[in-house]
Amino acid sequence: MHPSNVEQPMGFKTVEDRREYHRQYRAKLKAAGRCRCGYEKLQGFSQCGACVSCNRHSTNERNAKRRKAGQCRHCGKPPEPGKSKCASCAAVGKAWIARQKARVVAAYGGKCECCGEMEPTFLTIDHVNNDGAIHRKHLGRKIYKYLEQEGYPKDNFRLLCWNCNAGRHINGGVCPHQVVA
């Protein structure tokens, strides 16, 4: 039996009537700033806490199935050889990180505090108190996201080029540019 011939719940005559009702209902919820289930959205999310949690769980399940099947975990296409993502998903991820880094670099002045290097490729975040290893162990590799969430704190972080950052490490906390010969 065709689905449009089946009696519809809630008194809908056709599948199209039911779909149109739900489209209008979702539009009304969106206009009221509510989640699709009717509850109030979490701040910074497009859904309520229950829906965010449910979607995270289903996304993790979907990603695990795709990984097991040897597919890109984001889109299901075949990944690049030796990689877990396809080329287009990898490019999207790299572009996202590049935009995040650009925001962080701009927030910290756009140049190395020691030598004035301005090429973004050479710039990195320096932990002023030399506690970067401890911080990375706690935080992982999400330093840019952390700095954005914390409002770009200047008390324990600064922008240095890779040379100045490595020079500080080798020279006991003092950049070679600052050593007077």
XYZ file of C-alpha atoms in Angstrom:
181
model
C 0.000 0.000 0.000
C 1.370 3.435 -0.922
C 2.160 5.680 2.089
C -0.193 8.416 0.857
C -3.102 5.912 1.019
C -2.390 5.061 4.669
C -4.532 6.927 7.194
C -2.423 9.717 8.663
C -2.169 10.332 12.429
C -3.645 13.476 13.993
C -6.281 13.745 11.243
C -3.953 14.603 8.342
C -5.428 13.560 5.014
C -2.138 13.149 3.173
C 1.565 12.876 3.859
C 2.015 16.313 2.276
C -0.490 17.849 4.747
C 1.485 16.379 7.662
C 4.808 17.616 6.250
C 3.421 21.109 5.682
C 2.087 21.221 9.265
C 5.528 20.256 10.630
C 7.294 22.807 8.400
C 5.056 25.554 9.786
C 5.487 24.290 13.357
C 9.290 24.291 13.064
C 9.237 27.792 11.543
C 7.116 29.008 14.481
C 9.561 27.476 16.993
C 12.542 28.995 15.180
C 10.918 32.429 15.194
C 10.322 32.069 18.949
C 13.983 31.092 19.558
C 13.113 27.544 20.559
C 14.645 24.147 19.776
C 12.804 21.896 17.315
C 11.462 19.915 20.279
C 9.940 23.055 21.816
C 12.370 23.629 24.688
C 14.518 26.730 25.093
C 17.810 26.657 23.193
C 21.139 26.557 25.020
C 23.104 29.785 24.775
C 25.406 29.569 21.754
C 23.621 26.501 20.322
C 20.735 26.027 17.910
C 19.244 23.295 20.117
C 18.296 22.509 23.713
C 20.623 20.489 25.955
C 18.784 17.193 25.408
C 18.899 17.509 21.611
C 22.582 18.546 21.660
C 23.416 15.493 23.766
C 21.314 13.160 21.590
C 22.843 14.491 18.367
C 26.380 14.198 19.772
C 25.698 10.548 20.653
C 24.229 9.712 17.216
C 27.076 11.570 15.469
C 29.661 9.565 17.433
C 27.896 6.326 16.471
C 27.751 7.348 12.793
C 31.448 8.311 12.807
C 32.428 4.983 14.394
C 30.485 3.034 11.742
C 32.104 5.041 8.950
C 35.607 4.574 10.414
C 35.003 0.832 10.702
C 33.825 0.737 7.065
C 36.951 2.625 5.952
C 35.032 5.787 4.989
C 35.572 9.471 5.709
C 33.938 9.972 9.095
C 32.399 13.301 8.053
C 30.841 12.592 4.657
C 31.157 8.839 4.054
C 33.292 9.177 0.897
C 36.494 7.148 0.487
C 39.322 8.840 2.423
C 42.725 9.754 1.073
C 45.203 6.838 1.273
C 46.581 6.612 4.805
C 44.182 9.298 6.111
C 40.860 9.252 7.966
C 39.241 12.058 5.922
C 38.581 12.645 2.239
C 40.366 15.540 0.515
C 37.390 17.925 0.631
C 36.721 17.364 4.368
C 40.436 17.749 5.138
C 40.468 21.052 3.216
C 37.463 22.316 5.191
C 39.218 21.446 8.464
C 42.444 23.176 7.420
C 40.537 26.296 6.371
C 38.731 26.361 9.746
C 42.027 26.162 11.652
C 43.566 28.861 9.433
C 40.646 31.224 10.183
C 40.949 30.482 13.903
C 44.696 31.161 13.848
C 44.139 34.428 11.923
C 41.730 35.639 14.628
C 44.207 34.715 17.395
C 47.142 36.366 15.578
C 45.106 39.553 15.089
C 44.025 39.568 18.748
C 47.643 39.332 19.930
C 48.923 42.162 17.741
C 49.780 40.421 14.468
C 53.563 40.355 14.971
C 56.250 38.726 17.113
C 56.643 40.656 20.352
C 60.419 40.158 20.266
C 61.641 40.607 16.680
C 58.548 42.019 14.921
C 58.112 39.134 12.414
C 54.693 39.515 10.747
C 54.386 36.401 8.515
C 51.464 34.413 10.062
C 53.048 31.080 9.090
C 55.995 31.837 11.391
C 53.925 33.061 14.349
C 52.917 30.933 17.320
C 51.537 31.340 20.829
C 54.101 31.420 23.630
C 53.351 30.586 27.251
C 55.046 33.447 29.144
C 55.616 31.370 32.300
C 57.100 28.426 30.355
C 54.213 26.168 31.415
C 53.186 25.189 27.872
C 53.865 21.470 28.315
C 51.611 21.297 31.370
C 48.940 23.366 29.619
C 49.030 21.172 26.479
C 48.769 18.013 28.575
C 45.607 19.397 30.167
C 44.150 21.085 27.069
C 45.313 18.984 24.135
C 45.882 20.669 20.777
C 43.021 23.171 20.965
C 44.953 26.264 22.047
C 43.266 28.650 19.584
C 39.785 27.591 20.684
C 40.804 27.966 24.337
C 42.210 31.463 23.775
C 39.043 32.573 21.960
C 36.794 31.221 24.713
C 38.862 32.959 27.400
C 38.799 36.312 25.587
C 42.453 36.249 24.444
C 44.149 36.554 27.865
C 47.391 38.519 27.714
C 48.704 37.674 31.195
C 50.131 34.215 30.374
C 50.211 34.194 26.547
C 51.908 36.223 23.850
C 52.671 35.993 20.144
C 56.219 35.044 19.137
C 57.781 33.699 15.958
C 59.021 30.115 16.015
C 62.658 31.276 16.179
C 62.118 33.475 19.232
C 59.988 30.814 20.913
C 62.618 28.091 20.360
C 65.406 30.529 21.284
C 63.733 31.215 24.641
C 63.583 27.485 25.288
C 67.251 26.919 24.430
C 68.460 30.086 26.217
C 66.791 29.472 29.565
C 63.744 31.693 29.002
C 65.493 34.607 27.245
C 65.234 35.141 23.498
C 68.625 35.442 21.712
C 67.444 38.829 20.338
C 67.358 40.154 23.895
C 70.840 38.935 24.863
C 73.290 41.792 24.683
C 76.646 40.629 23.369
